[in-house]
Amino acid sequence: MTDTAPSSPWRFSVAPMMDWTDRHCRAFHRILSARALLYTEMVTTGAVLHGPRERLIGFDAAEHPVAIQLGGSDPGDLAAAARIAEEFGYREVNLNVGCPSDRVQDGRFGACLMREPGLVAECVAAMKAAVSVPVTVKCRIGVDDQDPEAALDALTAAVRAAGVDALIVHARKAWLKGLSPKENRDIPPLDYSRVHRLKRANPDLPIALNGGLQDLAIAAAELAPRDGIALDGVMLGRAAYAEPALLLGVDPELFGELAPVTDPFAAIEAYAPYIAKRLQEGVRLHTMTRHMLGLFNGRPGARPYRRHLSVAGTRPDAGLDTLREAVALVSREPASAAA
């Protein structure tokens, strides 16, 4: 194996992020990259089974390829929720085995499932039996005092036996006691080498790396083969959200294809019809533009742009004119030249 195949569905993805990767965020990210795999926020099985489904998991077909991330630990509920997700048109169902929040622990799902690989395998098997789309797992390398070698190997062996289609590994431990969810994203040290070792031990299982990847150069370096074996993908989270213009490089740099738009200004115009349609449906402008605040980072005028959207953009009557007023405050000079 000389390199990660550009055709791998997991070659590049944007991580599921609570309160961030909603349908409006995903529609915007799709403007920036045609090839990135996009994920929903985590949605619990209870919400899918009993909540307002269209509001919670509805999406625009233009977002494809898009996957749903489920939170739960009951195999039957997960199978039923996965079936509903497939009917909605999602192309992948991902099980969350990485979230460290107290709410998730109380519900016996998320990162605490690292301690129960047998149960995770049952969940994967149930979902695989219920749907025809890929079923994947996103996990940590361990929790609390677990040995990352033994813990990750045990989970991998269990879900492999259950037929999992891919494993996405956040290359940090999660500390369920003593650290907040925010601290769990930064304080536990990254261990990319652990994920590369896992791939070498499981060369035929698609494995993607997540955690602390700050830009495409770092991500591309992690995709390079180690001892002849390459990871199948990288997943960026906060970096892609905070600096969305980064996504303009995904298609040319990782897939050898042209980006859908030429620059952030063109991205705004390409996103405008979506915004106009949602405004007519009663969606507030800020609900959409809050995902675009970092789009012009590094250019003169980026701060006034953010300020205008954060103030005028939150008014009930804010519309496309408000967005274009904000964009007019930004220099057309390339970010590299402005720096």
PDB file of C-alpha atoms in Angstrom, residues 7 18 40 49 279:
ATOM      1  CA  SER A   7     -11.691   7.232  -3.273  1.00  0.00           C
ATOM      2  CA  MET A  18     -22.496  19.446  19.241  1.00  0.00           C
ATOM      3  CA  THR A  40     -24.409  15.589  11.954  1.00  0.00           C
ATOM      4  CA  LEU A  49     -37.329   7.508  17.982  1.00  0.00           C
ATOM      5  CA  LEU A 279     -35.047  33.055   5.448  1.00  0.00           C
TER       6      LEU A 279
END
